Structures are given as structure tokens and as C-alpha cells.
XYZ file of C-alpha atoms in Angstrom:
645
model
C 83.638 114.783 120.080
C 81.206 113.474 117.501
C 82.461 112.759 114.001
C 80.490 113.429 110.839
C 81.409 111.507 107.694
C 80.011 112.462 104.313
C 80.639 110.122 101.372
C 80.497 110.531 97.630
C 79.495 107.925 95.077
C 81.973 105.043 94.754
C 83.626 106.254 91.551
C 86.049 103.797 89.885
C 85.691 101.337 92.748
C 84.296 98.609 90.466
C 87.276 98.713 88.110
C 90.027 98.155 90.627
C 89.847 94.395 91.321
C 93.073 92.635 90.377
C 93.070 89.003 89.281
C 95.106 86.896 91.671
C 98.059 85.218 90.013
C 98.841 81.874 91.650
C 102.484 82.171 90.590
C 103.037 85.501 92.331
C 104.508 85.408 95.814
C 105.945 87.748 98.422
C 108.086 86.984 101.447
C 108.341 88.806 104.774
C 110.749 88.210 107.615
C 109.181 87.720 111.007
C 110.535 91.084 112.182
C 108.878 92.784 109.194
C 105.580 91.377 110.424
C 106.214 92.914 113.845
C 106.669 89.507 115.505
C 110.277 89.839 116.623
C 113.283 87.890 115.416
C 112.872 84.570 117.263
C 110.001 82.215 118.141
C 110.487 80.296 121.383
C 108.518 77.086 121.930
C 108.097 75.895 125.513
C 108.997 72.279 126.167
C 106.460 72.071 128.984
C 103.188 71.931 127.101
C 102.216 75.589 126.755
C 101.330 76.854 123.296
C 102.979 79.628 121.338
C 100.519 81.615 119.242
C 101.446 83.527 116.093
C 99.115 85.989 114.388
C 100.239 87.056 110.917
C 98.568 89.749 108.791
C 97.268 88.673 105.393
C 96.870 91.252 102.586
C 93.629 91.040 100.616
C 94.150 88.934 97.506
C 96.918 86.781 98.999
C 97.076 83.494 100.867
C 99.723 82.579 103.459
C 101.624 79.581 102.082
C 104.298 78.594 104.581
C 106.582 79.718 107.380
C 110.176 78.575 106.977
C 112.780 78.854 109.720
C 115.823 77.278 111.332
C 115.034 75.320 114.513
C 117.460 74.708 117.349
C 117.512 71.136 118.650
C 118.614 70.392 122.276
C 121.582 68.043 122.512
C 119.749 65.748 124.939
C 116.799 65.139 122.604
C 115.894 61.528 121.914
C 112.835 62.326 119.831
C 110.430 65.201 119.490
C 108.031 67.046 117.271
C 106.216 70.363 116.732
C 102.427 70.338 116.327
C 100.743 73.158 114.376
C 97.037 73.924 114.691
C 94.709 76.683 113.525
C 91.244 77.269 114.992
C 91.494 73.904 116.753
C 92.235 72.084 113.494
C 95.567 70.229 113.055
C 97.637 71.547 110.156
C 100.829 69.506 110.410
C 103.379 67.815 112.641
C 107.090 68.374 112.171
C 109.494 65.717 113.444
C 112.676 67.041 115.031
C 115.974 65.524 113.949
C 118.592 65.192 116.709
C 121.579 64.594 114.417
C 122.541 68.289 114.339
C 122.116 71.307 116.637
C 119.890 73.024 114.073
C 117.588 71.940 111.289
C 115.421 73.680 108.676
C 111.667 73.514 109.229
C 108.735 74.370 106.999
C 105.348 75.050 108.561
C 102.519 74.911 106.001
C 99.870 77.598 106.453
C 97.386 76.439 103.815
C 94.062 75.696 105.448
C 94.448 78.171 108.287
C 91.337 80.388 108.325
C 91.795 84.084 107.617
C 89.870 86.197 110.136
C 89.810 90.021 110.026
C 92.781 90.139 107.675
C 95.001 87.833 109.727
C 95.779 84.167 110.243
C 96.524 82.677 113.673
C 98.381 79.413 114.287
C 99.182 77.601 117.536
C 102.487 75.788 117.980
C 103.349 73.121 120.581
C 106.643 71.317 120.973
C 106.994 67.884 122.538
C 110.508 66.911 123.606
C 111.551 63.510 124.988
C 115.024 63.293 126.431
C 117.658 60.632 126.003
C 117.770 58.215 128.964
C 121.305 59.383 129.771
C 120.183 62.968 130.464
C 117.929 64.764 132.933
C 117.520 68.038 131.030
C 116.568 71.482 132.199
C 113.526 72.033 130.003
C 113.306 75.725 130.956
C 116.806 76.462 129.687
C 116.566 74.400 126.493
C 113.453 75.293 124.505
C 113.191 74.870 120.768
C 113.784 78.220 119.082
C 112.880 79.168 115.529
C 115.029 81.882 113.990
C 115.506 83.433 110.525
C 111.781 82.850 110.072
C 110.202 83.921 106.766
C 106.526 83.887 105.810
C 105.631 83.368 102.140
C 102.381 84.660 100.636
C 100.927 83.513 97.319
C 98.806 85.709 95.080
C 98.745 89.396 94.183
C 97.547 91.944 96.761
C 94.298 93.613 95.713
C 94.277 97.288 94.828
C 92.245 99.317 97.377
C 88.773 100.092 96.053
C 87.723 102.433 98.866
C 89.223 104.650 101.552
C 88.389 101.990 104.112
C 90.753 99.605 102.274
C 93.539 102.134 101.727
C 95.855 100.905 104.467
C 96.832 97.241 103.903
C 97.514 94.740 106.707
C 101.183 94.817 105.682
C 102.908 98.107 104.883
C 106.558 98.467 103.949
C 106.727 102.183 103.133
C 104.536 105.228 103.571
C 105.393 108.252 101.415
C 103.901 111.613 102.354
C 104.037 114.502 99.880
C 103.820 118.000 101.365
C 104.275 121.463 99.810
C 107.892 122.581 99.462
C 106.900 125.577 101.610
C 104.474 124.032 104.128
C 102.479 126.114 106.572
C 101.930 125.290 110.236
C 98.711 123.365 109.529
C 100.343 121.110 106.924
C 103.292 120.442 109.235
C 100.996 119.500 112.114
C 98.953 117.319 109.757
C 102.089 115.555 108.479
C 103.297 114.895 112.020
C 99.901 113.716 113.244
C 99.270 111.500 110.219
C 102.645 109.756 110.150
C 102.688 109.070 113.898
C 99.140 107.722 113.737
C 100.139 105.344 110.929
C 103.235 104.152 112.826
C 101.029 103.626 115.894
C 98.413 101.835 113.772
C 100.970 99.277 112.572
C 102.494 98.754 116.008
C 105.646 96.641 115.849
C 105.738 96.553 112.036
C 108.788 98.652 111.035
C 106.999 100.868 108.499
C 109.441 103.176 106.710
C 108.185 106.769 106.479
C 109.434 109.081 103.716
C 108.511 112.757 103.324
C 108.885 114.286 99.844
C 108.113 117.714 98.368
C 104.897 117.912 96.344
C 106.763 119.144 93.267
C 108.245 115.622 92.935
C 104.797 114.030 92.788
C 104.360 114.135 89.028
C 107.536 112.181 88.265
C 107.326 109.824 91.231
C 107.200 106.078 90.619
C 103.921 104.319 91.315
C 103.655 102.471 94.592
C 104.337 98.795 94.954
C 101.654 96.490 96.410
C 102.950 97.011 99.973
C 103.553 100.776 99.679
C 101.184 103.721 100.034
C 101.414 107.433 99.187
C 99.482 110.336 100.676
C 99.440 113.926 99.422
C 98.731 116.684 101.968
C 97.739 120.167 100.829
C 96.132 123.299 102.256
C 92.815 123.998 100.590
C 89.575 125.653 101.588
C 87.751 122.564 100.314
C 88.488 119.782 102.843
C 88.247 116.108 102.062
C 90.062 112.859 101.322
C 90.014 111.233 97.882
C 91.666 108.269 96.183
C 93.257 109.035 92.807
C 94.136 105.976 90.720
C 97.146 105.681 88.372
C 96.787 104.395 84.826
C 98.108 100.929 85.661
C 96.944 98.487 88.301
C 98.888 100.074 91.170
C 97.599 101.300 94.525
C 95.893 104.708 94.382
C 97.294 107.792 96.074
C 95.256 109.426 98.802
C 94.859 113.198 98.431
C 93.998 114.917 101.711
C 93.086 118.606 101.723
C 91.772 121.196 104.111
C 92.749 124.239 106.120
C 93.332 124.705 109.823
C 91.974 121.917 111.975
C 89.856 120.636 109.050
C 93.029 119.368 107.359
C 94.080 117.502 110.491
C 90.554 116.058 110.807
C 90.892 114.460 107.364
C 94.235 112.836 108.242
C 92.763 111.364 111.424
C 90.082 109.658 109.350
C 92.462 107.151 107.770
C 93.545 105.360 110.950
C 90.353 105.852 112.952
C 87.693 103.211 113.495
C 85.178 105.315 111.562
C 87.232 104.842 108.385
C 85.462 101.469 108.025
C 82.383 103.456 107.037
C 84.269 105.173 104.212
C 83.437 102.490 101.635
C 83.784 104.985 98.785
C 86.692 106.657 97.002
C 86.172 110.035 98.684
C 84.931 111.221 102.051
C 84.729 114.271 104.277
C 85.505 113.801 107.972
C 84.047 116.018 110.645
C 85.790 117.293 113.760
C 87.468 114.420 115.582
C 90.141 115.847 117.875
C 91.171 113.036 120.239
C 90.845 113.763 123.920
C 94.159 113.495 125.762
C 94.288 110.513 128.100
C 95.230 111.658 131.590
C 97.372 109.212 133.532
C 95.598 107.712 136.569
C 97.406 107.275 139.875
C 96.074 103.702 140.165
C 95.278 101.304 137.337
C 95.234 97.542 136.718
C 96.980 95.117 134.388
C 93.668 94.670 132.583
C 93.326 98.440 132.092
C 96.910 98.542 130.794
C 96.051 95.855 128.190
C 98.533 93.478 129.836
C 95.918 91.190 131.331
C 96.596 87.958 133.184
C 100.171 86.650 132.961
C 101.115 82.996 133.486
C 104.419 81.166 133.701
C 105.170 77.444 133.846
C 108.377 75.600 134.542
C 110.034 72.558 136.093
C 110.589 73.109 139.791
C 110.191 76.849 139.394
C 108.001 79.059 137.243
C 108.136 82.764 136.421
C 105.399 85.177 135.336
C 106.920 88.314 133.801
C 104.985 91.598 133.956
C 106.298 94.263 131.574
C 105.256 97.679 132.948
C 105.616 100.176 130.113
C 105.548 103.829 131.198
C 103.978 104.800 127.883
C 100.997 102.635 128.881
C 100.892 104.479 132.202
C 100.816 107.707 130.176
C 103.524 109.696 131.979
C 107.031 109.601 133.353
C 106.594 107.873 136.695
C 108.190 107.341 140.090
C 107.072 105.722 143.336
C 105.835 102.663 141.443
C 104.223 99.887 143.489
C 102.270 96.805 142.448
C 99.550 94.937 144.344
C 100.156 91.395 143.127
C 97.028 89.242 142.958
C 97.450 85.679 141.734
C 98.122 82.034 142.487
C 100.692 79.275 142.180
C 100.710 75.513 142.573
C 100.585 74.931 146.345
C 103.474 73.479 148.316
C 106.538 74.461 150.304
C 109.108 76.743 148.741
C 109.447 80.469 148.078
C 107.988 83.271 146.012
C 110.164 86.159 144.830
C 109.575 89.369 142.919
C 112.642 90.614 141.082
C 113.723 93.197 138.509
C 116.684 92.468 136.281
C 117.823 89.696 138.602
C 117.621 91.879 141.738
C 115.102 90.716 144.336
C 112.720 93.427 145.544
C 110.478 91.158 147.656
C 110.347 87.519 148.754
C 108.199 85.352 151.023
C 107.517 81.700 151.787
C 105.230 79.638 149.591
C 102.467 77.680 151.306
C 99.709 75.159 150.785
C 97.154 77.871 149.925
C 98.942 78.896 146.744
C 97.594 82.452 146.830
C 99.400 85.717 146.062
C 98.041 88.915 147.607
C 100.904 91.321 148.323
C 102.060 94.876 147.645
C 105.630 95.316 146.381
C 107.506 98.592 145.975
C 109.780 99.144 142.975
C 112.789 101.401 143.686
C 113.096 104.412 141.390
C 116.647 103.262 140.647
C 115.180 100.120 139.034
C 112.764 101.971 136.772
C 113.176 102.187 133.029
C 110.866 103.012 130.155
C 109.843 99.361 130.464
C 110.313 97.709 133.857
C 109.822 93.938 133.923
C 108.741 92.461 137.241
C 109.454 88.724 137.419
C 107.313 86.818 139.923
C 108.855 83.392 140.524
C 107.634 80.439 142.569
C 110.284 77.863 143.468
C 109.657 74.483 145.071
C 112.468 72.512 146.745
C 114.081 69.710 144.790
C 113.640 66.241 146.254
C 116.631 64.177 145.261
C 114.598 60.992 145.402
C 112.284 62.173 142.669
C 112.786 60.745 139.209
C 113.883 62.891 136.310
C 110.957 64.905 134.964
C 108.864 64.612 138.136
C 109.153 68.351 138.758
C 107.508 69.382 135.488
C 104.354 71.392 136.107
C 105.282 74.352 138.367
C 102.945 77.223 137.574
C 102.395 80.832 138.675
C 99.658 83.218 137.516
C 99.344 86.965 138.104
C 95.771 88.106 137.623
C 94.720 91.033 135.445
C 93.107 92.654 138.500
C 96.591 93.354 139.893
C 96.821 97.067 140.757
C 99.632 99.383 139.663
C 100.120 102.595 141.631
C 102.453 105.451 140.639
C 103.098 109.186 140.852
C 104.455 111.662 138.335
C 108.245 111.790 138.209
C 109.947 115.072 139.046
C 111.887 115.994 137.052
C 110.060 114.180 134.286
C 113.273 113.463 132.349
C 115.207 111.703 135.122
C 115.888 108.738 132.809
C 117.091 110.822 129.861
C 116.154 109.042 126.652
C 114.496 106.423 128.857
C 111.969 109.119 129.832
C 110.868 109.488 126.227
C 108.211 109.563 124.928
C 106.127 109.169 128.092
C 107.328 112.531 129.454
C 105.784 114.164 126.340
C 102.298 112.896 127.209
C 99.426 113.582 126.943
C 100.074 116.455 124.443
C 103.224 118.287 123.441
C 104.507 121.052 121.196
C 106.911 120.679 118.307
C 108.762 123.978 118.000
C 110.412 124.732 114.674
C 112.846 127.556 114.071
C 111.270 127.939 110.626
C 108.240 126.399 108.930
C 110.286 124.756 106.174
C 110.193 121.485 104.302
C 113.573 120.435 105.732
C 112.442 121.027 109.321
C 109.226 119.117 108.583
C 111.300 116.111 107.476
C 113.397 116.340 110.638
C 110.351 116.604 112.907
C 108.625 113.641 111.233
C 111.796 111.555 111.528
C 112.141 112.178 115.279
C 108.430 111.798 116.020
C 108.157 108.483 114.232
C 111.178 107.204 116.113
C 109.512 108.235 119.380
C 106.210 106.705 118.277
C 107.896 103.323 117.820
C 108.733 103.447 121.534
C 105.146 104.128 122.568
C 102.073 101.976 123.071
C 99.896 105.100 122.767
C 99.575 107.471 119.798
C 101.475 110.723 120.251
C 99.670 114.070 119.915
C 102.114 116.658 118.474
C 101.296 120.282 117.627
C 103.546 122.520 115.515
C 104.337 125.932 117.049
C 107.060 128.549 116.939
C 109.918 128.369 119.441
C 108.677 131.552 121.167
C 105.184 130.113 121.576
C 106.618 126.868 122.918
C 108.656 128.670 125.560
C 105.579 130.643 126.632
C 103.786 127.348 127.223
C 104.141 124.915 130.117
C 103.665 121.912 127.817
C 106.433 119.415 126.998
C 108.302 120.397 123.838
C 110.396 118.989 121.022
C 112.569 121.718 119.456
C 113.989 121.461 115.934
C 116.877 123.944 115.597
C 119.244 122.724 112.848
C 121.245 125.959 112.938
C 121.693 125.814 116.701
C 119.946 129.144 117.354
C 118.407 128.554 120.767
C 117.232 131.051 123.402
C 119.552 131.613 126.357
C 116.791 130.400 128.683
C 117.337 126.810 127.470
C 120.041 124.852 129.282
C 121.117 121.643 127.567
C 123.350 118.820 128.821
C 125.844 119.593 126.037
C 126.340 123.070 124.594
C 128.894 124.999 122.569
C 128.789 128.571 121.363
C 131.417 128.142 118.658
C 132.065 124.426 118.144
C 135.426 124.781 119.907
C 134.517 125.067 123.603
C 132.074 122.482 124.945
C 130.191 122.636 128.228
C 128.671 119.551 129.809
C 126.056 120.254 132.492
C 124.961 117.397 134.747
C 122.494 117.514 137.610
C 125.278 118.185 140.130
C 128.497 118.935 138.239
C 129.652 120.599 135.046
C 132.814 120.465 132.954
C 134.373 122.102 129.909
C 136.371 120.926 126.915
C 138.282 122.984 124.336
C 139.523 121.889 120.908
C 141.780 123.919 118.621
C 139.621 123.527 115.512
C 135.920 124.144 115.001
C 133.857 120.961 115.073
C 130.569 120.886 113.096
C 128.713 118.601 115.483
C 125.021 117.755 115.900
C 123.120 116.416 118.888
C 119.760 115.122 120.002
C 119.346 115.878 123.709
C 116.875 115.426 126.546
C 116.477 118.090 129.222
C 113.808 119.715 131.368
C 112.526 123.280 131.604
C 110.279 124.279 134.498
C 109.763 120.548 135.141
C 108.420 120.065 131.609
C 110.199 117.654 129.278
C 112.382 119.134 126.568
C 113.954 117.306 123.626
C 116.189 119.353 121.330
C 117.617 118.469 117.919
C 120.312 121.000 117.022
C 123.761 121.426 115.529
C 126.706 123.810 115.500
C 125.394 125.530 112.358
C 125.739 122.177 110.563
C 122.238 121.091 109.451
C 123.710 118.385 107.204
C 125.320 116.757 110.229
C 121.978 116.771 112.046
C 120.393 115.138 108.994
C 123.120 112.490 109.049
C 122.383 111.770 112.709
C 118.646 111.393 112.023
C 119.291 109.249 108.938
C 121.442 106.982 111.119
C 118.540 106.571 113.559
C 116.073 105.967 110.717
C 118.242 103.307 109.071
C 117.665 100.881 111.958
C 114.504 101.335 114.067
C 116.046 99.357 116.943
C 118.509 102.201 117.530
C 115.766 104.262 119.156
C 115.259 101.478 121.707
C 118.991 101.345 122.419
C 119.478 105.056 123.204
C 120.772 105.731 126.704
C 121.959 108.779 128.638
C 120.652 112.188 127.616
C 122.904 113.109 124.662
C 123.131 111.548 121.196
C 126.289 113.122 119.747
C 127.387 113.141 116.107
C 130.387 114.621 114.303
C 131.793 114.049 110.795
C 133.396 110.680 110.147
C 132.216 109.076 113.406
C 129.112 107.066 114.203
C 126.668 108.817 116.549
C 127.100 107.792 120.180
C 124.903 108.021 123.301
C 126.397 109.868 126.268
C 125.325 110.707 129.812
C 125.925 114.266 131.017
C 126.126 113.108 134.637
C 128.811 110.560 133.807
C 130.756 113.024 131.662
C 130.569 115.868 134.178
C 131.682 113.630 137.051
C 134.658 112.112 135.216
C 138.030 112.628 136.785
C 140.093 115.524 135.444
C 142.304 114.511 132.543
C 144.500 116.229 129.987
C 145.214 115.416 126.354
C 147.950 117.279 124.498
C 149.116 117.796 120.925
C 150.527 114.568 119.464
C 152.105 115.399 116.117
C 154.008 112.105 116.161
C 151.086 109.746 116.817
C 148.840 110.720 113.933
C 146.648 113.216 115.812
C 148.195 116.177 113.983
C 146.830 119.645 114.759
C 143.669 118.142 116.279
C 145.176 118.238 119.809
C 142.960 119.387 122.667
C 142.927 120.463 126.269
C 140.362 118.595 128.320
C 139.042 119.101 131.828
C 136.934 116.296 133.305
C 134.889 115.013 130.360
C 136.229 111.474 129.965
C 134.513 109.797 127.038
C 133.651 113.048 125.262
C 137.346 113.993 125.210
C 138.163 110.817 123.299
C 135.170 111.242 120.992
C 135.803 114.865 120.080
C 139.548 114.302 119.798
C 138.996 111.499 117.296
C 136.555 113.591 115.270
C 138.879 116.609 115.281
C 141.828 114.450 114.228
C 139.867 112.848 111.394
C 138.723 116.273 110.241
C 142.302 117.614 110.202
C 143.615 114.528 108.425
C 140.913 114.707 105.737
C 141.645 118.417 105.224
C 145.355 117.637 104.817
C 144.822 114.700 102.447
C 142.153 116.202 100.216
C 142.560 119.913 100.719
C 139.090 120.250 102.216
C 136.579 118.902 104.671
C 133.847 116.467 103.622
C 130.729 117.091 105.635
C 128.089 114.522 106.524
C 125.606 113.171 104.008
C 122.964 115.681 103.010
C 120.263 113.147 102.287
C 117.171 113.850 104.321
C 116.066 111.048 106.620
């Protein structure tokens, strides 16, 4: 759909330049830049490329890290180049297993708000060793990038989002309507998607706290969302030289249109302090049955090695755009010719193998078992040549395998779509999904934003949420996320874990079910994955304990990697215990067991009777015992933290 953008005069834009102070500096860990925690440098001549964002007004100064040094090293060095121009050479010291390194970044050209450097390592072994170069690369860890200068204050809407963002704060009315909630969800997920692997922290605050709120730091941004018949987006500057706040207003879909402006390509035309965006609803991307590595933005993949080489293809179901099954890959590629073997494997398990030959061509379909599928399934294609004992050390260096971007990927839609539990999220919510709230409240808005941004971090595609009531969601056939902090859910919804009173728990697997009873009410919370009429369902609820649900979500928010680590289909939380992932199938199929009152072993009155729920028995028993002990010691029960995520 076409987008219309109207702009006003660039008010105040000329007054917002900030003089760069050479003494000012900022440091970012490599993970904060979205580049992971470790840099691995191949010892076989291939380059490692790093692209680091550079905020306007700053200059990248250096990258410092700790380098691992192989024990067999006689001498070696790391070469650093940028745009084909040498920057430095770092000599490696073999007197210790690790050594500090400093990579200067001055002189590297800044292109489109980023600087790119190429790193090569050259390693020469001691004459007494014949090393395995593949297993002993140089690794850089605890890497930190230092920037000099002071980031410029945005002068226009097009400059509002910086290349590096630590925190995004979104102010919404304390009593938001459906349009504001949808706008908040759409805007925050689009920003998280925009920054990719950067772990941007998202905070939602009520608008009545805006007046007394601190100004943003140079790597923070604030946005104010409000319903208004006069739509638009405008920068409002504070009195000091701090980043402006972006005020976004509108009603109905016009409000959502304004939020989409900020992360869209057309925002580059908004070179003023205010703008009005036209209708720009994104079209949902339907998942094709057949695609290619090029279409999936994976492209050509190459691996090199000594004697053997591996090209790893990471097939992300969020790139495919749906929860998939029946996955097969038509491998097109090449390898260095010669006798040996070619294998395709997943997680160390071979799914196909054939003899290598003098042609060095790969043209073969392989099928991936559904049991091997995950949210991301990595297919390793390895060529191995036989070792000739007469060859001198190092003579095998140079094995190479390449999988071309024209390689086809074929798949079908999984049924049920949530077979993998949390591993089916968020792809089973694509292309569009509903977010059903029990009430249109500020607290439920915070909870929805927290969950959606966690899901967005798992996805290579932007999510498209839409706020609705629970009744409207159940009348729809679309995938749904339900926010029910009080636990009031329709009887038509069947969850892996349920409890009517917090004392009797039912676990429902795909084939079996089991029950557990405790003799004291447990204020638990859970985030669960299920299916309804073959449509994905994710439910955040509690046993009338909203504070416990908030504690669970705050725990997820405190470490973004926790979303990647979720397994099973239940994330369970109770007071005084850390949330834990559980599988309903494993719980429901556990052997029958019984736990009794144990006054003499510290369990007190928190005894329970359990039938066939293994791990959950232990978990709930521990929580019940802690709750009883706290009540005895302090005369009351301390519930989970009430701080919103």
C-alpha cells in the first residue's frame, strides 16, 4: 500500500548540533553490539569480518580483548584491514595460553553509520607438533569496543533512532485503549526487529510519569504514544542537550501508521522534526513451499579445513515463515575434488552420505527427519579426504566445501503447529496473530510488550500483533497470545498445566495426563504453549497471582538469552523458586510416585500426594515447603516482586 509523508518546516533542527568532545568516550561489549560473545579466527587463511555500528558524532577508537594462544604455536600474528587498507598487525605471544590484544580502529572508514574490519590470523607451529588447525583457532573473548566523542543529538525524525541503542522507553496512557495497546506492541517489536541482535532493553511507563522522568542518555530514546484525532509524529526537545522525545499521536489505524514510520525505509525522507505518515499496513508474508538459501538471506556458505571441511547451513523456521515439517534440502555446491566422502549431518547425526569423486560437484536432495527439527536446524555438509601417512605435516591444509545460494529448501506446514513447544515460537504465530487481553489495562500492556519483545528476539522477521478481546480471539482462527494474569480462561482452552484452585494440578500431554495435589494453595504463574483448532496458542496466566506472573516475565527480561533457552511447553514459576521449563509429555509419562508428609526432614506441612508427575512433584513440593516455612518464620507469606518487567 502506498505511503504518503507530509513534513513540516525543520523547527529547532539547526540548534541541536553538539560539539564533539575528544575526551568523551563510551564502551560497548561485543554482545551489546549484537556480535556475540566470542570472535573466532580461522588458522587456515579465511578472514573474519566484523561490522560495528558507529553513532553520529563518535569515532571508533579500539577493540580490546583477550586472545587464546594455541600451545603448539611457534610464532603468529593477526592482521587487521579495513576497505583493503592495512590498519595493524598484532604479534601473538606463546608464553601464556592467553594474552591481551588491542586492535586500533582509527583510520577505518565509516560507511552508512558502521565500520567494517577484516581479521586474519597466521599461525606457525613448533617443529615438535603437527597441530589440528581446525580444533585450535585463535579466539577473542571479553571484547570491548571504545568510541571517542559525544553522540550527536538527533536533528530530524530520520535521525531519531541511533545505530546503537541501549534502552527504549515507551510512555502510554495509564488507561490505554485497544489502539494504543496495538501501537505499543507494534512499535516496540519493530524496534527490536530493527536492531536485530542488539539486546535493546524496552521499558513501558505510564504517561503520568513523563513530566518527572529523567532525560535520556545519548544511547537511550523515549517515545510517547497517545490517542488523538490529530495524527502525526513530532520531536520535542528538552532544555539541555539531550536527545528529544518523539511524540506519536493518532486514532485507530492512523496511530499505528505513525509508529510504523520510525523503523520504515521511508523515515529517511522525514528530514524534519515532525511528519505525518499515510497508511502503510505491511502485507503479511505467506510462507512458500519451496524457497532458496538466497531467498532466505542465507546465501552461499563455505567451509575450509585441513583434511576435512564443513559448510554449516542454519535453517531458521522464522525465515521460512511458519512452523514446518517434512523439510528437505536440494544441496547444490562443490568441494575440492578427490577420493573421500561427503556427509550431511544434524547435531552429529548423519542424515545422508555418499562418496566424493574427482568431479567435486554436489547435487543431491536430503530429507531432514521431523525428530531433528528445531526452531533453528543446522545442516552440516562435510567433505573428508583420506589421510596419507606419508604426507608431511600441514600438507592437508586446503580442504574446501561450498553450498551455493541456489540450494532449494522444501517444507510443509507442521500439524499441529506447536509440536516443538517453545521451539515452535514465534514461527507458529506467523504471518499475523492476535494478542488477547482480559482487560485493556496498563499492566496487561506491559506484560504483552514484555512477551512480544522476547518472541521478537527469536525471529528474523518482524512480528505483526493485533490487540483483541479474549472472546474475539476465540472466535478467530488466527494464532493467539493470551494475557490472563488472574487465570480467568474459558473452559474451551486446554493447557498443558492447569489448576482450578492452586492445590490440584493437572498435566495434559499429547497421549497421557496426570494429577498432583498439595495441601496448601500455591500462587503459581506459567507461560505455556498449546494449540486450539490447529492454531498456535501461547498463554500467560497465574493462579490469581498477577505479581508472580510479573516476576516470571521480569526474570525472562533480565537476560535475553533465557528466551533462546526455553524448552518444553511450560515455563513454571512459584514464590521463592526460579522459573523452570517443563515438558507436559515428559511429566505426564513419568512413572507413578508418592511423596508424603515429612515433619522431621524440614518439609513441614507442605507434604503432598503425587501421581505420575516426576519433576513437577519435586518443584511444587519445594515451593510449598518454602511457603510454609516462610509463613512460620515471619508470620506471613512474601509474594513475588511486583515490579513490572
